[in-house]
Short mmCIF file of C-alpha atoms in Angstrom, two decimals:
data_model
loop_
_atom_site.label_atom_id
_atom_site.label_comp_id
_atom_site.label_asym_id
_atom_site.label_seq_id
_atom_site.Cartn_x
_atom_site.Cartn_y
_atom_site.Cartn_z
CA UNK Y 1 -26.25 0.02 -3.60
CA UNK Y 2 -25.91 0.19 -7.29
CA UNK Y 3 -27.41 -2.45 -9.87
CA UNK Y 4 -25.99 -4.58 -11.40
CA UNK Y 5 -27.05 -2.62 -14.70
CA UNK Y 6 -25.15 0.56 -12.90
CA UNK Y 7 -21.94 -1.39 -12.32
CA UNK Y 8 -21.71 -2.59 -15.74
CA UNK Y 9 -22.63 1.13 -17.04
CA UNK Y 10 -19.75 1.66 -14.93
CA UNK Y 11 -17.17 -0.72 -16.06
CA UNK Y 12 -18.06 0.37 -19.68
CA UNK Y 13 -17.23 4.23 -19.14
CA UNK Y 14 -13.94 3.02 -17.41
CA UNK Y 15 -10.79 4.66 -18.88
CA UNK Y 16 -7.47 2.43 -18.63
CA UNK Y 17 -4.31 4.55 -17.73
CA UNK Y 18 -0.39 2.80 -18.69
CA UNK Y 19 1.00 2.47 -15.24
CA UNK Y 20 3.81 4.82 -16.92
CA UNK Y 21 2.09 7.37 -18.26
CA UNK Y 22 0.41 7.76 -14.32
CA UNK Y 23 4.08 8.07 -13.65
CA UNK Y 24 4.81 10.59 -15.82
CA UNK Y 25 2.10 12.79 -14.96
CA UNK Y 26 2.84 12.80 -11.73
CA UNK Y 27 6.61 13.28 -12.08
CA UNK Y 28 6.11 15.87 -14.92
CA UNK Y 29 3.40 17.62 -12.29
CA UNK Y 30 5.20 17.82 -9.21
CA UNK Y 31 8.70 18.91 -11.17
CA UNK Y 32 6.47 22.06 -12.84
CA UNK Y 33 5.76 23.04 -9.16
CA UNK Y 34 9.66 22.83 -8.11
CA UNK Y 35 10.51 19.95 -6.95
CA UNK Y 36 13.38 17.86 -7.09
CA UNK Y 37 13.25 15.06 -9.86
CA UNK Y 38 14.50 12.62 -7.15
CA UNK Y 39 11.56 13.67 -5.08
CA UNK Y 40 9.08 13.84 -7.83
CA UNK Y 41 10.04 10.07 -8.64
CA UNK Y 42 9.43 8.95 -4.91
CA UNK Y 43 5.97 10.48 -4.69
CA UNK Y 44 5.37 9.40 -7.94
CA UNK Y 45 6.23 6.16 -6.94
CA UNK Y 46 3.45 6.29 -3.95
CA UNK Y 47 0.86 7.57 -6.62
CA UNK Y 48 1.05 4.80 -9.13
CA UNK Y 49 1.14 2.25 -6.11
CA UNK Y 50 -1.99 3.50 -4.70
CA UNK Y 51 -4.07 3.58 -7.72
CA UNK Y 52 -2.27 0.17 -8.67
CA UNK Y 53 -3.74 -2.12 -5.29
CA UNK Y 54 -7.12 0.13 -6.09
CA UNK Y 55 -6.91 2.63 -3.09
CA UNK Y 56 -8.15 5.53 -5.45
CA UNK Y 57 -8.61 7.88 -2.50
CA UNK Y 58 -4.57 8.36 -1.88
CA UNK Y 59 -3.80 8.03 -5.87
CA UNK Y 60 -4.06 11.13 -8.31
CA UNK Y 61 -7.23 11.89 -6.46
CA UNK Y 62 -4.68 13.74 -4.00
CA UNK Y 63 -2.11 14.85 -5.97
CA UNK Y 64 -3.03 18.20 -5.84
CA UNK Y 65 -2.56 18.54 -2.10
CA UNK Y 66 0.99 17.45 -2.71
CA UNK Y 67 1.50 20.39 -5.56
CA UNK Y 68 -0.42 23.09 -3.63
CA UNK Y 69 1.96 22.92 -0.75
CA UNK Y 70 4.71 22.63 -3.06
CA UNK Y 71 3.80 25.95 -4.66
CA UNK Y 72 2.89 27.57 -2.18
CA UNK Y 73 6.41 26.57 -0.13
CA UNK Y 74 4.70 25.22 2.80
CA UNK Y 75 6.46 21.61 1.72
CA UNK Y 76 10.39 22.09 1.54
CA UNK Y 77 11.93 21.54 -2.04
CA UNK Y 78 15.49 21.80 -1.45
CA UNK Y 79 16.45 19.98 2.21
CA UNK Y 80 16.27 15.85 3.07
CA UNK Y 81 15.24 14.30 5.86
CA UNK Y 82 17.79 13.42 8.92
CA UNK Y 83 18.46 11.72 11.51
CA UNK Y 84 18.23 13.48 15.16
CA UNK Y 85 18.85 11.14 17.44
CA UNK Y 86 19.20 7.38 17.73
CA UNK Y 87 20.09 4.20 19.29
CA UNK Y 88 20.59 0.52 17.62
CA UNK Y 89 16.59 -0.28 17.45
CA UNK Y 90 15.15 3.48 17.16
CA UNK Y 91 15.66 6.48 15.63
CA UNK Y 92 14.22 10.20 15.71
CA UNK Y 93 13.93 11.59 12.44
CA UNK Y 94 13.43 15.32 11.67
CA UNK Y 95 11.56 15.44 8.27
CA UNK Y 96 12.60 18.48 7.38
CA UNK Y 97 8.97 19.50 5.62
CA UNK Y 98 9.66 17.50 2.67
CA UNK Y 99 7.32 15.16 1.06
CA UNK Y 100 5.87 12.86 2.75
CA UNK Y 101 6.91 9.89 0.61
CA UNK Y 102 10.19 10.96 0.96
CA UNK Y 103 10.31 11.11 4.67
CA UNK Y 104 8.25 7.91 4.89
CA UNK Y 105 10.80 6.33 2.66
CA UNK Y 106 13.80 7.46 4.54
CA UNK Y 107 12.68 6.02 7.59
CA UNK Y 108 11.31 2.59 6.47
CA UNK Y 109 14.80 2.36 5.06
CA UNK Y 110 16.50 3.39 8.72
CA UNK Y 111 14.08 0.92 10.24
CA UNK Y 112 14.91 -2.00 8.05
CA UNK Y 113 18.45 -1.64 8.21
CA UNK Y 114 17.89 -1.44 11.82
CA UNK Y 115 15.81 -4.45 12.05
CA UNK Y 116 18.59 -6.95 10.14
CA UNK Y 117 20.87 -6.11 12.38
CA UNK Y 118 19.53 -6.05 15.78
CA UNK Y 119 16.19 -7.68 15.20
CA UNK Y 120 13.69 -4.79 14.89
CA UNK Y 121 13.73 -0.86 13.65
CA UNK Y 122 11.39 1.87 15.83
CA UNK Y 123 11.65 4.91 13.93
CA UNK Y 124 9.23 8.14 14.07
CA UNK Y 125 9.57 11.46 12.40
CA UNK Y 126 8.13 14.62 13.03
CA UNK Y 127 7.95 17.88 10.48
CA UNK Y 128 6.26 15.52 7.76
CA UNK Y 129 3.47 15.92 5.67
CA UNK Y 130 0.69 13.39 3.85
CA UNK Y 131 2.87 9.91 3.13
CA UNK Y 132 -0.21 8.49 0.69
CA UNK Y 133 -1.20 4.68 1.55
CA UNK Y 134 0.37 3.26 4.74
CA UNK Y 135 1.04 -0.15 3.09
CA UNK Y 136 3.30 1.53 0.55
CA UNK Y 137 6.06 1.38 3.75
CA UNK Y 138 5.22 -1.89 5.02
CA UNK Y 139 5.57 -3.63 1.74
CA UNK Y 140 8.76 -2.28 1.56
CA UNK Y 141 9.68 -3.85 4.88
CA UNK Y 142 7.81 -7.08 3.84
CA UNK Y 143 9.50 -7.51 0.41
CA UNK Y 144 12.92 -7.52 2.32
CA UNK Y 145 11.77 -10.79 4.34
CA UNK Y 146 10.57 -8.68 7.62
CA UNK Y 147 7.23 -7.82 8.98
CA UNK Y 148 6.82 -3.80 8.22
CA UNK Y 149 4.62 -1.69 9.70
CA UNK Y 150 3.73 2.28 9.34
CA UNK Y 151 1.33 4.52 11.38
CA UNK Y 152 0.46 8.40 10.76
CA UNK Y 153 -0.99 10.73 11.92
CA UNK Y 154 -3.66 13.35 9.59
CA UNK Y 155 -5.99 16.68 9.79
CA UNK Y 156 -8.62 16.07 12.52
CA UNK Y 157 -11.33 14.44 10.49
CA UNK Y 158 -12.71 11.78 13.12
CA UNK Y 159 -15.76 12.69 15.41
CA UNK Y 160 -15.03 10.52 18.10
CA UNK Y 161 -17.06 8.95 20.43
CA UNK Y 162 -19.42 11.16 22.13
CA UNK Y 163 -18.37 14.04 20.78
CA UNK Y 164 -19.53 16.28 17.92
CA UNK Y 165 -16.10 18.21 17.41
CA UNK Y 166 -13.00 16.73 14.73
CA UNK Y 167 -10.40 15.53 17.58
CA UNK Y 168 -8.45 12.66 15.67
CA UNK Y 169 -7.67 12.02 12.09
CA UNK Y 170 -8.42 8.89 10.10
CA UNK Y 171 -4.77 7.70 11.54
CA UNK Y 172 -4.14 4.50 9.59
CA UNK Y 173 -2.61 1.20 10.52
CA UNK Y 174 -0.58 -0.79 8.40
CA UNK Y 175 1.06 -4.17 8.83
CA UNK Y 176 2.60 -6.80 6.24
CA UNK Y 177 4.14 -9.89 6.07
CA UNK Y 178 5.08 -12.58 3.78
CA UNK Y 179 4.43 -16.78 4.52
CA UNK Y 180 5.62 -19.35 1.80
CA UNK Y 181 4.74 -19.69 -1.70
CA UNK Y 182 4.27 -15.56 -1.94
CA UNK Y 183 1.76 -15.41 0.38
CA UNK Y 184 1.01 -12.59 2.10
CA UNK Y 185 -0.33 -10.58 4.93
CA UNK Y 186 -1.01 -6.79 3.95
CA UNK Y 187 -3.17 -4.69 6.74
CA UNK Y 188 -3.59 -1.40 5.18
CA UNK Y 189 -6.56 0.23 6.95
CA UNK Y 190 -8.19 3.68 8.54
CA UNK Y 191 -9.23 3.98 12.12
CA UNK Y 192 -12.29 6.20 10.72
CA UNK Y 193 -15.01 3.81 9.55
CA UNK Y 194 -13.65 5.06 6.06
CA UNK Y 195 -10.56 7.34 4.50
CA UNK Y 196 -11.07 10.91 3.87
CA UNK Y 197 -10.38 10.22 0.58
CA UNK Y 198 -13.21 7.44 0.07
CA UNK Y 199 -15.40 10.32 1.04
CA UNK Y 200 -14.17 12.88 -1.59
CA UNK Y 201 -14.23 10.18 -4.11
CA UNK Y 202 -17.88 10.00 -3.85
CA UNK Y 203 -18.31 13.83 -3.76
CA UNK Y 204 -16.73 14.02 -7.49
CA UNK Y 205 -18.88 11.24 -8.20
CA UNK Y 206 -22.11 12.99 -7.12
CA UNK Y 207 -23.12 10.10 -4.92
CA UNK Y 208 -24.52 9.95 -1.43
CA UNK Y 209 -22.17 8.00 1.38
CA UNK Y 210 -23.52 4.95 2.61
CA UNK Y 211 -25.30 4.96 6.18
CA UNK Y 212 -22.83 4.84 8.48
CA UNK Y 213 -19.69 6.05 7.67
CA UNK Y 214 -20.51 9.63 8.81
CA UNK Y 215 -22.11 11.98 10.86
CA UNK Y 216 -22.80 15.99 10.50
CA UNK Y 217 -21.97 18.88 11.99
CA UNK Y 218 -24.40 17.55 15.21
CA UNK Y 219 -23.28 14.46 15.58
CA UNK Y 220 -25.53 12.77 13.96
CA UNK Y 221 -25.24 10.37 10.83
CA UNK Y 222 -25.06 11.92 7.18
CA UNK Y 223 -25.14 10.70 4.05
CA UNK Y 224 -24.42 14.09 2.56
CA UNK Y 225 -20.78 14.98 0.93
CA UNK Y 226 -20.38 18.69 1.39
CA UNK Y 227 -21.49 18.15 4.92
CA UNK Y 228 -19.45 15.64 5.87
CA UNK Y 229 -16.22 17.36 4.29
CA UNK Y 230 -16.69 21.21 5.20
CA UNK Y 231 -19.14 20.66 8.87
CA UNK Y 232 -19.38 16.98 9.91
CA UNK Y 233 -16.51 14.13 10.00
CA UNK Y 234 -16.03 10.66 9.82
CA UNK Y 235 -17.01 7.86 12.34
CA UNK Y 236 -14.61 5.85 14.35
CA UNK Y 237 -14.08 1.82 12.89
CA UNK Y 238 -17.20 0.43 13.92
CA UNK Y 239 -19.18 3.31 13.57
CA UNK Y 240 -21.23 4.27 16.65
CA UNK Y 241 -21.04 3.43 20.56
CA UNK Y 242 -23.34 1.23 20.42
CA UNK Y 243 -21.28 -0.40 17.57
CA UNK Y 244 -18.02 -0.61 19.15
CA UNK Y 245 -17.12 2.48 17.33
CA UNK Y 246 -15.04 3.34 20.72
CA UNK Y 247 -12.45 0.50 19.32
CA UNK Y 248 -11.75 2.69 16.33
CA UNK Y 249 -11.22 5.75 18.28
CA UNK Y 250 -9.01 3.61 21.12
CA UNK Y 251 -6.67 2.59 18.21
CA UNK Y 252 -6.77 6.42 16.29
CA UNK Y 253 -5.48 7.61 20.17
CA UNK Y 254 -2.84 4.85 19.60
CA UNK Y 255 -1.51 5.87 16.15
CA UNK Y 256 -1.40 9.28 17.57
CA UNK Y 257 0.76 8.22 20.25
CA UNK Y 258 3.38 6.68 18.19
CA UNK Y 259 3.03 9.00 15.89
CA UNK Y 260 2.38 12.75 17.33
CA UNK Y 261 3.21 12.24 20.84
CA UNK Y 262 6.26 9.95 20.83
CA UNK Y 263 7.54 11.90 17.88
CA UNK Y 264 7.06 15.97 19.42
CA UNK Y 265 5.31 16.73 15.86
CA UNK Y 266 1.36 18.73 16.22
CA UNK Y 267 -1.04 16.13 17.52
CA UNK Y 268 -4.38 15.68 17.60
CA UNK Y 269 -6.79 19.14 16.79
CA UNK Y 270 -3.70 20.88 16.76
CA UNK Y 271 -2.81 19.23 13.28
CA UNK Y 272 -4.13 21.52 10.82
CA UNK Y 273 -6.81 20.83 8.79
CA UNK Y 274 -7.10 19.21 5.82
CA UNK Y 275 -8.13 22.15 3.59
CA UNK Y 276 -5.49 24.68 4.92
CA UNK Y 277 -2.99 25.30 2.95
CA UNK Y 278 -1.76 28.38 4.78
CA UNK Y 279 0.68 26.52 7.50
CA UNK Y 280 3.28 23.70 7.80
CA UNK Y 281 1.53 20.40 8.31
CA UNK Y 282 4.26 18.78 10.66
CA UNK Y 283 2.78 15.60 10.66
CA UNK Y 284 3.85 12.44 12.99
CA UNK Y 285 4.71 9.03 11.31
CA UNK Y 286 6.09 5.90 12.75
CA UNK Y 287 7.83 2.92 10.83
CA UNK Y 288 8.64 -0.42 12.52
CA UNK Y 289 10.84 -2.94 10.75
CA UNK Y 290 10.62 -6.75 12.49
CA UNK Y 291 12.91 -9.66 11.88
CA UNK Y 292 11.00 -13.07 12.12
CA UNK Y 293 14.29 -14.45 12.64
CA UNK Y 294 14.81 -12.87 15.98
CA UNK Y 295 12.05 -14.96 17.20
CA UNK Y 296 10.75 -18.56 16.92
CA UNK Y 297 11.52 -20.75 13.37
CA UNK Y 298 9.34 -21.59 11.28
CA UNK Y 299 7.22 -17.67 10.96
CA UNK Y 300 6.76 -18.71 7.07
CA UNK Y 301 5.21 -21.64 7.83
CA UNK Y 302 2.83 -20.21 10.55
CA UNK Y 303 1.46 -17.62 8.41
CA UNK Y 304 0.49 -19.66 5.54
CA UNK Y 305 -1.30 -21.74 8.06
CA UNK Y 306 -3.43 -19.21 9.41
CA UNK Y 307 -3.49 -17.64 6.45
CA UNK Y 308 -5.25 -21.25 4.34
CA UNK Y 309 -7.10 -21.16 7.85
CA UNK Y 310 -9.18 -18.39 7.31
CA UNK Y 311 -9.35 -18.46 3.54
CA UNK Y 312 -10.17 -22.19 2.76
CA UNK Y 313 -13.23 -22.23 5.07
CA UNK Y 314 -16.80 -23.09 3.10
CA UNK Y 315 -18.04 -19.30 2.67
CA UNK Y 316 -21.37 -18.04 4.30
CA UNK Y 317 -24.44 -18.34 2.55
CA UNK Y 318 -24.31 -16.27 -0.53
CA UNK Y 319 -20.63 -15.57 -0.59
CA UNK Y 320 -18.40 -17.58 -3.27
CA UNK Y 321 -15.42 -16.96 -1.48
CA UNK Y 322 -13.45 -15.89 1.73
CA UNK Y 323 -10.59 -12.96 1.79
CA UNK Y 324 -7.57 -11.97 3.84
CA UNK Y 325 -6.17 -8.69 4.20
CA UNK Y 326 -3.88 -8.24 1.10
CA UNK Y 327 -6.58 -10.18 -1.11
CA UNK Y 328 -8.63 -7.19 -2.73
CA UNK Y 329 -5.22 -5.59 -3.18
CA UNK Y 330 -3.91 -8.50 -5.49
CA UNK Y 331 -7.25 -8.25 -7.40
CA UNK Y 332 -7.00 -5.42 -8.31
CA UNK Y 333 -3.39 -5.62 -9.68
CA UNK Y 334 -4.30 -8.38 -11.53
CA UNK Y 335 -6.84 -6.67 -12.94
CA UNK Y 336 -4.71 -3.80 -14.14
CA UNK Y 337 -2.68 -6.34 -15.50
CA UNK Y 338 -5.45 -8.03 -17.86
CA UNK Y 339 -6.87 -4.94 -18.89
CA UNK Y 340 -2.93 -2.99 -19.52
CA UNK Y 341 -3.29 0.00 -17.22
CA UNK Y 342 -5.44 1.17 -14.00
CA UNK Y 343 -9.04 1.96 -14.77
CA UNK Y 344 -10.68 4.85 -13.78
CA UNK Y 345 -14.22 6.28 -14.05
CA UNK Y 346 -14.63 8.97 -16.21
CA UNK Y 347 -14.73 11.63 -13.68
CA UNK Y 348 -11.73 11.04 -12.47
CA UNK Y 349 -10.12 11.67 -15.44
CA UNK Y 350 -11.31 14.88 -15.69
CA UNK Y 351 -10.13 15.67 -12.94
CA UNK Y 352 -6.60 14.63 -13.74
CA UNK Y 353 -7.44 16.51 -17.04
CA UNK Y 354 -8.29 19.85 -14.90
CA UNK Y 355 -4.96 19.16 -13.38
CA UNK Y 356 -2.88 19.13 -15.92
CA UNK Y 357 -3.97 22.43 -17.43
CA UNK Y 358 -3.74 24.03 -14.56
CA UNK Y 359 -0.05 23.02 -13.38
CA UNK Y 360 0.50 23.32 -17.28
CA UNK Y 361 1.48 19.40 -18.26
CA UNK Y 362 0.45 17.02 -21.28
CA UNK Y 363 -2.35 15.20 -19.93
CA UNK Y 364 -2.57 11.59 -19.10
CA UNK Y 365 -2.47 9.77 -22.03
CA UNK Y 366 -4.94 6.78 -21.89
CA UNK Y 367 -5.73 3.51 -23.66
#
């Protein structure tokens, strides 16, 4: 754990970013590699909003994964997503190998529109690719006064219970929902102990994982990077058996069946992995869309409740305050506010740096 000398080291190297000048790079980036502006905007969109609420691992950190397929034409740049087959609550959506975003956005939108008029939206897509931060659809549900949620499947990067061999991905969960007074509900979270991205955060950093959230190419835990990436994986939520990690790989198996299996997309190990670059990704994804309305009065009101519930408890010893899902998130926006753009370590501006020379861009410009 670092000092509290090494966190303010920290905070002083930080570099602030304009939320529009993330944007831009991104749009400016992803149009140099072909794609469509609309397109560019979307993912752009995702980008900004995942850096924003401080999930750096699905931000710029992965924007080259997005321009790589692009330019190499394993992501589509010229078709849209559609609709295959449907019936009032649920649709099947062929994604057509474009963006991620773009598909993920598409079907929130069919889900929600679903959901206000017969109550709730069950949509999955197949032939996707990487849709960024699950939360990023199930705000979008939530802002429209409904309870979102999105699931997806990824590249095998989970060594599950038992096992020694990348079966499951990190498969996230999210869910979100609004009480009174703009309180809110957002669930944004891995099955893996961590994201894959957490994990190649702290490899450009040069710094060891914590115990825990890893094992190597054995089975067995690791603390080292290039490891964990290239031989090991990630633990299930909750880490070993002895742990309950076996609750983190029984809800990865669900968010593969909603997302893989329910939608006919690859599944499982036969999703490719997350360095390839050589084959279509077809990734699964599901989007739900719930009315409160459909179902007892009075939903606002019951979520604040439990909401102040949990919050306004006297913290443990040692803690100043309690959180609820959503809470970091809001932070960290506020944050970005006070300071005028996102900050990021120095590091990770190089990187962005690297990547703007080499898709031939202006580089970020900074505060």
């Amino acid at each position: 754990m670092a000092s509290n000398t090494e966190k303010e080291k920290d905070e002083l190297e930080q570099i602030i970013v304009p939320l529009e000048s993330l944007r831009g790079f991104a749009v400016r980036c992803l149009e140099n590699v072909g794609a469509r502006p609309e397109h560019a905007e979307v993912m752009a969109e995702l980008i900004v909003s995942a850096d924003h609420r401080g999930h750096y691992s699905h931000g710029i950190n992965r924007i080259e994964l997005y321009l790589i397929d692009l330019k190499n034409g394993h992501t589509s740049l010229d078709k849209e997503p559609e609709i295959i087959q449907q019936t009032p609550a649920t649709a099947l959506v062929d994604g057509n190998n474009c963006l991620g975003p773009v598909v993920g956005k598409y079907c929130m939108d069919i889900a929600i529109e679903k959901a206000k008029k017969v109550g709730i939206g069950w949509v999955c897509a197949k032939k996707s690719n990487h849709f960024g931060i699950a939360g990023w659809y199930s705000l979008r549900a939530m802002e429209q006064g409904l309870i979102g949620m999105a699931f997806c499947n990824t590249s095998p990067n989970m060594i599950h219970t038992r096992s020694k061999m990348r079966t499951l991905g990190t498969n996230p969960i999210s869910v979100a929902a609004k009480g009174n007074n703009n309180e809110e509900f957002v669930l944004d979270m891995a099955t893996t102990t961590v994201a894959q991205g957490k994990v190649e955060i702290k490899h450009r950093l040069s710094q060891s994982l914590p115990e825990g959230w890893a094992v190597d190419r054995n089975g067995k835990s690791c603390t080292d990077t290039q490891e964990v990436l290239y031989h090991g994986g990630l633990t299930p939520l909750g880490g070993f058996e002895e742990t309950s990690g076996y609750k983190g790989y029984g809800l990865g198996f669900m968010v593969e069946l909603f997302c893989g299996i329910l939608s006919g997309s690859n599944f499982g190990s036969n999703v490719r992995d997350w360095t390839e670059h050589s084959s279509f990704a077809d990734l699964g994804q599901c989007f739900a869309a719930i009315d409160p309305k459909a179902f007892a009065p009075g939903f606002e009101d019951r979520l604040s409740s439990l909401i102040h519930q949990c919050r306004d408890q006297e913290p443990a010893e040692g803690e100043s305050e309690i959180l609820v899902p959503g809470d970091p998130e809001k932070r960290h926006m506020d944050l970005c506010e006070k300071l005028g753009g996102i900050p990021y370590h120095p590091k990770q501006i190089e990187f962005a740096d690297h990547i703007a020379q080499k898709y031939d861009t202006e580089p970020l410009s900074r505060i």
